[in-house]
Every structure is written in structure tokens, then in C-alpha cells.
Short mmCIF file of C-alpha atoms and ligand atoms in Angstrom, two decimals:
data_model
loop_
_atom_site.label_atom_id
_atom_site.label_comp_id
_atom_site.label_asym_id
_atom_site.label_seq_id
_atom_site.Cartn_x
_atom_site.Cartn_y
_atom_site.Cartn_z
CA MET C 25 0.00 0.00 0.00
CA SER C 26 1.15 3.53 -0.65
CA ALA C 27 -0.36 6.54 1.06
CA GLN C 28 -0.68 8.03 -2.44
CA THR C 29 -3.48 5.58 -3.28
CA ILE C 30 -5.61 6.65 -0.30
CA THR C 31 -7.79 9.67 -1.01
CA ARG C 32 -9.44 10.02 2.40
CA ARG C 33 -7.79 11.33 5.60
CA LEU C 34 -5.01 8.92 6.69
CA THR C 35 -5.44 7.32 10.11
CA GLN C 36 -2.85 6.03 12.55
CA ALA C 37 -3.76 2.52 11.33
CA ASP C 38 -2.80 3.58 7.77
CA LEU C 39 0.53 4.90 9.02
CA ALA C 40 1.08 1.64 10.92
CA LYS C 41 0.53 -0.27 7.66
CA LEU C 42 3.08 1.91 5.86
CA TYR C 43 5.51 1.30 8.70
CA GLN C 44 4.92 -2.47 8.64
CA ALA C 45 5.41 -2.51 4.86
CA GLY C 46 8.76 -0.73 5.35
CA GLU C 47 7.68 2.44 3.51
CA LYS C 48 9.34 5.56 4.89
CA ILE C 49 6.90 8.10 6.30
CA ALA C 50 7.28 11.70 5.12
CA GLN C 51 6.21 14.40 7.56
CA PHE C 52 6.47 18.19 7.25
CA THR C 53 5.68 20.83 9.80
CA CYS C 54 2.86 23.03 8.55
CA TYR C 55 1.02 26.01 9.96
CA ASP C 56 -1.50 27.17 7.35
CA ALA C 57 -4.03 26.00 4.78
CA SER C 58 -2.09 27.02 1.66
CA PHE C 59 1.01 25.03 2.56
CA ALA C 60 -1.16 22.13 3.75
CA ARG C 61 -2.66 21.98 0.24
CA LEU C 62 0.74 22.25 -1.43
CA LEU C 63 2.35 19.59 0.79
CA GLU C 64 -0.62 17.28 0.31
CA SER C 65 -0.23 17.53 -3.46
CA ALA C 66 3.47 16.69 -3.04
CA GLY C 67 2.50 13.40 -1.38
CA VAL C 68 3.31 14.08 2.26
CA ASP C 69 1.88 11.47 4.66
CA THR C 70 1.55 13.55 7.80
CA LEU C 71 1.65 17.19 8.87
CA LEU C 72 2.85 18.40 12.25
CA ILE C 73 1.57 21.67 13.61
CA GLY C 74 4.79 22.15 15.53
CA ASP C 75 5.43 24.62 18.30
CA SER C 76 8.29 25.70 16.02
CA LEU C 77 5.59 28.12 14.87
CA GLY C 78 6.84 30.19 17.80
CA ASN C 79 10.09 30.64 15.87
CA VAL C 80 9.10 30.61 12.23
CA ILE C 81 5.67 32.30 12.38
CA GLN C 82 5.73 34.41 15.53
CA GLY C 83 9.42 35.40 15.52
CA HIS C 84 10.29 34.27 19.05
CA ASP C 85 13.77 32.96 19.98
CA THR C 86 12.32 29.80 21.52
CA THR C 87 9.13 27.73 21.36
CA LEU C 88 8.30 28.57 24.97
CA PRO C 89 5.77 31.41 24.45
CA VAL C 90 3.46 29.31 22.21
CA SER C 91 -0.03 28.71 23.63
CA VAL C 92 -2.64 25.98 23.17
CA ALA C 93 -4.83 28.58 21.44
CA ASP C 94 -2.00 29.29 18.94
CA ILE C 95 -1.58 25.60 18.09
CA ALA C 96 -5.37 25.11 17.88
CA TYR C 97 -5.72 28.08 15.50
CA HIS C 98 -3.02 26.78 13.14
CA THR C 99 -4.26 23.17 13.41
CA ALA C 100 -7.72 24.22 12.26
CA ALA C 101 -6.19 26.13 9.31
CA VAL C 102 -4.05 23.14 8.28
CA LYS C 103 -7.02 20.78 8.55
CA ARG C 104 -9.12 23.04 6.30
CA GLY C 105 -6.34 23.06 3.70
CA CYS C 106 -5.92 19.33 3.13
CA GLU C 107 -7.93 16.13 2.96
CA ARG C 108 -5.40 13.30 3.20
CA PRO C 109 -2.41 13.89 5.51
CA PHE C 110 -2.56 12.62 9.10
CA ILE C 111 -2.54 15.63 11.43
CA VAL C 112 -0.37 15.80 14.55
CA ALA C 113 -0.46 18.83 16.86
CA ASP C 114 2.24 19.81 19.34
CA MET C 115 1.36 20.34 22.97
CA PRO C 116 3.09 23.60 23.87
CA PHE C 117 5.27 24.23 26.90
CA GLY C 118 3.28 24.40 30.13
CA SER C 119 0.17 22.73 28.68
CA TYR C 120 0.80 19.17 29.89
CA GLN C 121 3.60 19.00 32.47
CA GLU C 122 1.46 19.89 35.51
CA SER C 123 -0.83 16.85 35.62
CA PRO C 124 -2.44 14.22 33.39
CA ALA C 125 -5.78 16.03 33.80
CA GLN C 126 -4.26 19.29 32.55
CA ALA C 127 -2.74 17.39 29.61
CA PHE C 128 -6.11 15.80 28.79
CA ARG C 129 -7.93 19.14 28.82
CA ASN C 130 -5.43 20.74 26.45
CA ALA C 131 -5.03 17.68 24.19
CA ALA C 132 -8.82 17.54 23.88
CA ALA C 133 -8.81 21.18 22.67
CA LEU C 134 -6.26 20.26 19.98
CA LEU C 135 -8.30 17.26 18.86
CA ALA C 136 -11.36 19.49 18.72
CA ALA C 137 -9.38 21.82 16.43
CA GLY C 138 -8.66 18.96 14.03
CA ALA C 139 -5.61 17.06 15.29
CA GLN C 140 -5.63 13.25 15.16
CA MET C 141 -2.68 12.87 17.53
CA VAL C 142 -0.81 15.10 19.97
CA LYS C 143 2.95 15.24 20.46
CA LEU C 144 4.58 15.98 23.78
CA GLU C 145 8.20 16.25 24.87
CA GLY C 146 9.82 14.08 27.52
CA GLY C 147 10.58 10.48 28.42
CA GLN C 148 9.96 8.37 31.52
CA GLU C 149 8.70 11.40 33.49
CA MET C 150 5.83 11.78 30.96
CA ALA C 151 4.86 8.09 30.81
CA ALA C 152 1.95 8.36 33.28
CA THR C 153 0.55 11.32 31.32
CA VAL C 154 0.85 9.46 28.01
CA GLU C 155 -0.93 6.46 29.54
CA PHE C 156 -3.72 8.73 30.84
CA LEU C 157 -4.25 10.32 27.41
CA VAL C 158 -4.09 7.06 25.45
CA ALA C 159 -6.54 5.36 27.84
CA ARG C 160 -8.97 8.22 27.12
CA GLY C 161 -8.79 7.95 23.34
CA ILE C 162 -6.02 10.41 22.50
CA PRO C 163 -3.23 9.06 20.27
CA VAL C 164 0.17 10.28 21.43
CA CYS C 165 3.55 10.85 19.78
CA GLY C 166 6.47 11.10 22.22
CA HIS C 167 9.39 13.43 21.52
CA ILE C 168 12.84 12.57 22.89
CA GLY C 169 16.47 13.49 22.25
CA LEU C 170 16.78 17.24 21.83
CA THR C 171 13.59 18.60 23.35
CA PRO C 172 13.46 22.33 22.49
CA GLN C 173 11.01 23.17 25.31
CA SER C 174 13.87 22.24 27.71
CA VAL C 175 16.36 24.54 25.99
CA HIS C 176 17.29 26.32 29.22
CA ALA C 177 17.76 23.07 31.16
CA LEU C 178 19.81 21.58 28.32
CA GLY C 179 21.96 24.72 28.02
CA GLY C 180 21.18 25.22 24.34
CA TYR C 181 20.18 23.29 21.23
CA LYS C 182 22.75 20.51 21.47
CA VAL C 183 23.03 16.97 20.13
CA GLN C 184 21.77 14.53 22.79
CA GLY C 185 22.44 10.86 23.58
CA LYS C 186 26.21 11.06 23.42
CA GLY C 187 27.99 8.66 25.78
CA GLU C 188 26.81 5.41 27.33
CA ALA C 189 24.75 6.87 30.18
CA ALA C 190 22.86 9.32 27.96
CA ALA C 191 22.22 6.62 25.36
CA GLN C 192 20.91 4.25 28.04
CA ARG C 193 18.59 6.96 29.37
CA LEU C 194 17.12 7.50 25.91
CA LYS C 195 16.54 3.76 25.52
CA SER C 196 14.69 3.69 28.85
CA ASP C 197 12.70 6.79 27.81
CA ALA C 198 11.69 5.22 24.49
CA GLN C 199 10.64 1.97 26.15
CA ALA C 200 8.63 3.80 28.83
CA LEU C 201 6.74 5.84 26.21
CA LYS C 202 5.99 2.75 24.13
CA ALA C 203 4.80 0.86 27.23
CA ALA C 204 2.56 3.83 28.09
CA GLY C 205 0.86 3.52 24.70
CA ALA C 206 2.61 6.07 22.47
CA THR C 207 2.28 4.90 18.86
CA MET C 208 4.80 7.31 17.38
CA LEU C 209 8.11 8.64 18.62
CA LEU C 210 9.83 11.74 17.30
CA ILE C 211 13.58 11.53 17.83
CA GLU C 212 15.55 14.76 17.49
CA ALA C 213 19.30 15.38 17.16
CA ILE C 214 20.96 12.21 18.38
CA PRO C 215 23.65 10.00 16.83
CA ALA C 216 22.30 8.00 13.88
CA ALA C 217 23.43 4.64 15.28
CA LEU C 218 21.53 5.26 18.52
CA ALA C 219 18.39 6.29 16.61
CA ALA C 220 18.63 3.05 14.60
CA GLU C 221 18.91 1.09 17.84
CA LEU C 222 15.90 2.91 19.35
CA THR C 223 13.87 2.23 16.21
CA THR C 224 14.53 -1.50 16.45
CA LEU C 225 14.03 -1.51 20.21
CA VAL C 226 10.60 0.16 20.35
CA GLY C 227 8.91 -1.38 17.31
CA ILE C 228 6.68 1.66 16.79
CA ILE C 229 6.94 4.41 14.18
CA THR C 230 9.97 6.61 14.77
CA ILE C 231 10.16 9.96 13.02
CA GLY C 232 13.65 11.40 12.90
CA ILE C 233 15.02 14.91 12.62
CA GLY C 234 18.79 14.94 12.87
CA ALA C 235 18.61 11.25 13.80
CA GLY C 236 19.90 9.54 10.67
CA LYS C 237 18.32 7.50 7.92
CA ASP C 238 17.17 4.46 9.89
CA CYS C 239 14.11 5.97 11.55
CA SER C 240 10.74 4.89 10.12
CA GLY C 241 10.24 8.37 8.70
CA GLN C 242 11.54 11.93 8.69
CA VAL C 243 10.07 15.28 9.66
CA MET C 244 11.25 18.43 7.95
CA VAL C 245 10.60 21.91 9.29
CA LEU C 246 8.86 23.67 6.39
CA HIS C 247 10.81 26.93 6.55
CA ASP C 248 14.17 25.12 6.81
CA ALA C 249 13.48 22.77 3.89
CA PHE C 250 12.56 25.77 1.73
CA ASP C 251 15.57 27.80 2.92
CA ILE C 252 13.54 30.68 4.34
CA PRO C 253 15.38 31.63 7.58
CA PRO C 254 18.71 33.38 7.01
CA GLY C 255 21.87 32.31 8.80
CA LYS C 256 23.53 29.09 9.85
CA LYS C 257 21.43 25.93 9.61
CA ALA C 258 21.52 22.78 11.72
CA LYS C 259 23.57 19.98 10.18
CA PHE C 260 20.49 17.91 9.35
CA VAL C 261 18.77 20.65 7.31
CA LYS C 262 18.70 20.17 3.56
CA ASN C 263 17.74 23.03 1.26
CA PHE C 264 15.27 21.38 -1.11
CA MET C 265 14.88 24.65 -3.08
CA ASP C 266 18.37 24.02 -4.41
CA GLY C 267 17.79 22.98 -8.05
CA ALA C 268 13.99 23.01 -7.71
CA SER C 269 11.80 24.87 -10.21
CA SER C 270 9.16 25.88 -7.64
CA ILE C 271 8.17 25.41 -4.00
CA HIS C 272 5.90 22.58 -5.12
CA ASP C 273 8.80 20.92 -6.93
CA ALA C 274 10.98 21.30 -3.79
CA ALA C 275 8.25 19.66 -1.68
CA CYS C 276 7.96 16.77 -4.18
CA ARG C 277 11.75 16.32 -4.09
CA ALA C 278 11.74 16.30 -0.29
CA VAL C 279 9.00 13.66 -0.08
CA ALA C 280 10.73 11.54 -2.75
CA ALA C 281 14.08 11.82 -0.94
CA VAL C 282 12.53 10.58 2.31
CA LYS C 283 10.69 7.76 0.53
CA ASP C 284 13.76 6.52 -1.38
CA GLY C 285 16.03 6.87 1.66
CA SER C 286 18.39 9.42 0.09
CA TYR C 287 17.52 12.02 2.78
CA PRO C 288 19.02 12.25 5.31
CA GLY C 289 22.47 11.48 3.89
CA PRO C 290 25.66 11.03 5.91
CA GLU C 291 26.28 14.79 5.70
CA HIS C 292 23.03 15.40 7.65
CA THR C 293 23.87 12.89 10.35
CA TYR C 294 25.51 13.04 13.79
CA ALA C 295 28.09 10.45 14.82
CA GLY C 296 28.17 8.95 18.33
O1 KIV I 13 7.80 21.95 16.52
C1 KIV I 13 8.50 21.36 15.68
O2 KIV I 13 8.69 21.81 14.55
C2 KIV I 13 9.12 20.12 16.09
C3 KIV I 13 10.26 19.62 15.25
C4 KIV I 13 11.19 18.78 16.02
C5 KIV I 13 9.80 18.91 14.03
O3 KIV I 13 8.72 19.52 17.04
#
């Protein structure tokens, strides 16, 4: 099965079938209806309304000021713009860490806005919350490795999982999230070999960003892939506008590169 042959909204069961068939899953961040339409026509499987909208839409230095209302607003716009991609919405900083009940209330608002799954940052410490949400009908994607909402605790946007102890902690985090019922795991900025190990270990969909080619899929931040922000880019960012005839062509190239495994290449990958 290919997602291209499905004309209705993809479900998490459809993504699971792609994963089981060994087809790479292509995800983009998206924040509005026009790009949702364009990315859908390029064949993207899933769209993430990321709290990176704090950076790329609102102009903040971090994702920390983003609110549930912001994510809900952009989720509704994305949903109106497309009919097929599976829609994942980020839970912003401060909207889920307090208690499972707080997380449920805010996740429910994002589902009401059109999300089919919520993503939240953290490992073992979030397992009880993930379990609470999943038991109440809310699909959850975990997010481990570099977790931008913890930028101040981490001391910057740094590669994670280096060294035996850090790698072991990430393995325990991934297993705890899977055991709690997460059906997708976003893995950010860790050595490729560790991401490959985590992918085998958990046996659920892993979506990488700066985590090498062996994840089940890749997420690309829209503005990075289309070379919009000026300045130095993270190592894993590829400019898909390079050689493309249009934004649509760049999006098609990005989806194709994820599907055929040519992105990310070794030059986009961190070593252990
Ligand atoms: O908000 C975001 O864009 C993210 C990225 C890691 C994809 O979570």
C-alpha cells in the first residue's frame, strides 16, 4: 500500500501499515491551509503543527511562548487546507507538564481543532501522562532526544544521547513511552546509530530529525526545507529549493528523498 493511493484522511492505522510494509513516512511541519494543500499535493503522509511556529511564524527565539490557542488556530487552518495527511499537533510548553488532567484538557482542545494525535516532549517522566491520554482515546507521539522546550535546562540546542549513560537513558525513555501507549516517537538530534537502535528496540513508528536514515520516517521543518530563515542551519537541514523549479517541486523532491532513503544522507547525520 502507498499513502498516495488513499484519497481520504489517513489514520494512525494507515501509518502503521506503511511502517509495517517498510515504507518511509514523510512528515512536514505546517502552519496554514495554503502550505497544507501544497504539501498534500506533493504526497506528504503527515503534517505536524509544531510549536516551532513560535520561531518561524511568531518570531520568538524559543518555542516557549506558544499557547494551546496558537496551536489550535493553526491546526484548524491546516485541517481546512488538506484532505489526506494525518494531522499531529504539538502540545506547547506548560500545557501538559502539571498533571495528566491538565494534559487531557489541552489535548482535547487540539483534537477538537482537528488534530488526530498530539505530540509531547519528555521520556519516563511523561509516561503516566501518556498512559492517561491514550486510555482516554487520544493518540500520542512522544518526543525525545533534543527537546526544544527544555532549551534552558539543556543549556542550548545541542546533540543529545552522546555517551553510554545518555544513550541508556534515551533507551529507557523510548521503552517507557511505548509501554505507556505512544504509537509514534519523534527523535531529534541524536547520533544515527543510537536512533537506529531505538527504532529496532521500540517497534513503533519513529520519526527522525537529525537522527539519521534508519528511523521509520523523517520530519522536515517547512521553513528550513525551503531555505527561508537566514543564517547558519543545523547539520540535518537540507535546502530542497536548491535545483527546484518551484516550492511545489521542492516539496515533491523532499517527499521523494525521504521515501527513497536518500535524505538524510551522511552529511546530515551526527556520529556517536
Ligand atoms: O515543533 C517542531 O517543529 C518540532 C520539530 C522537532 C519537528 O517539534
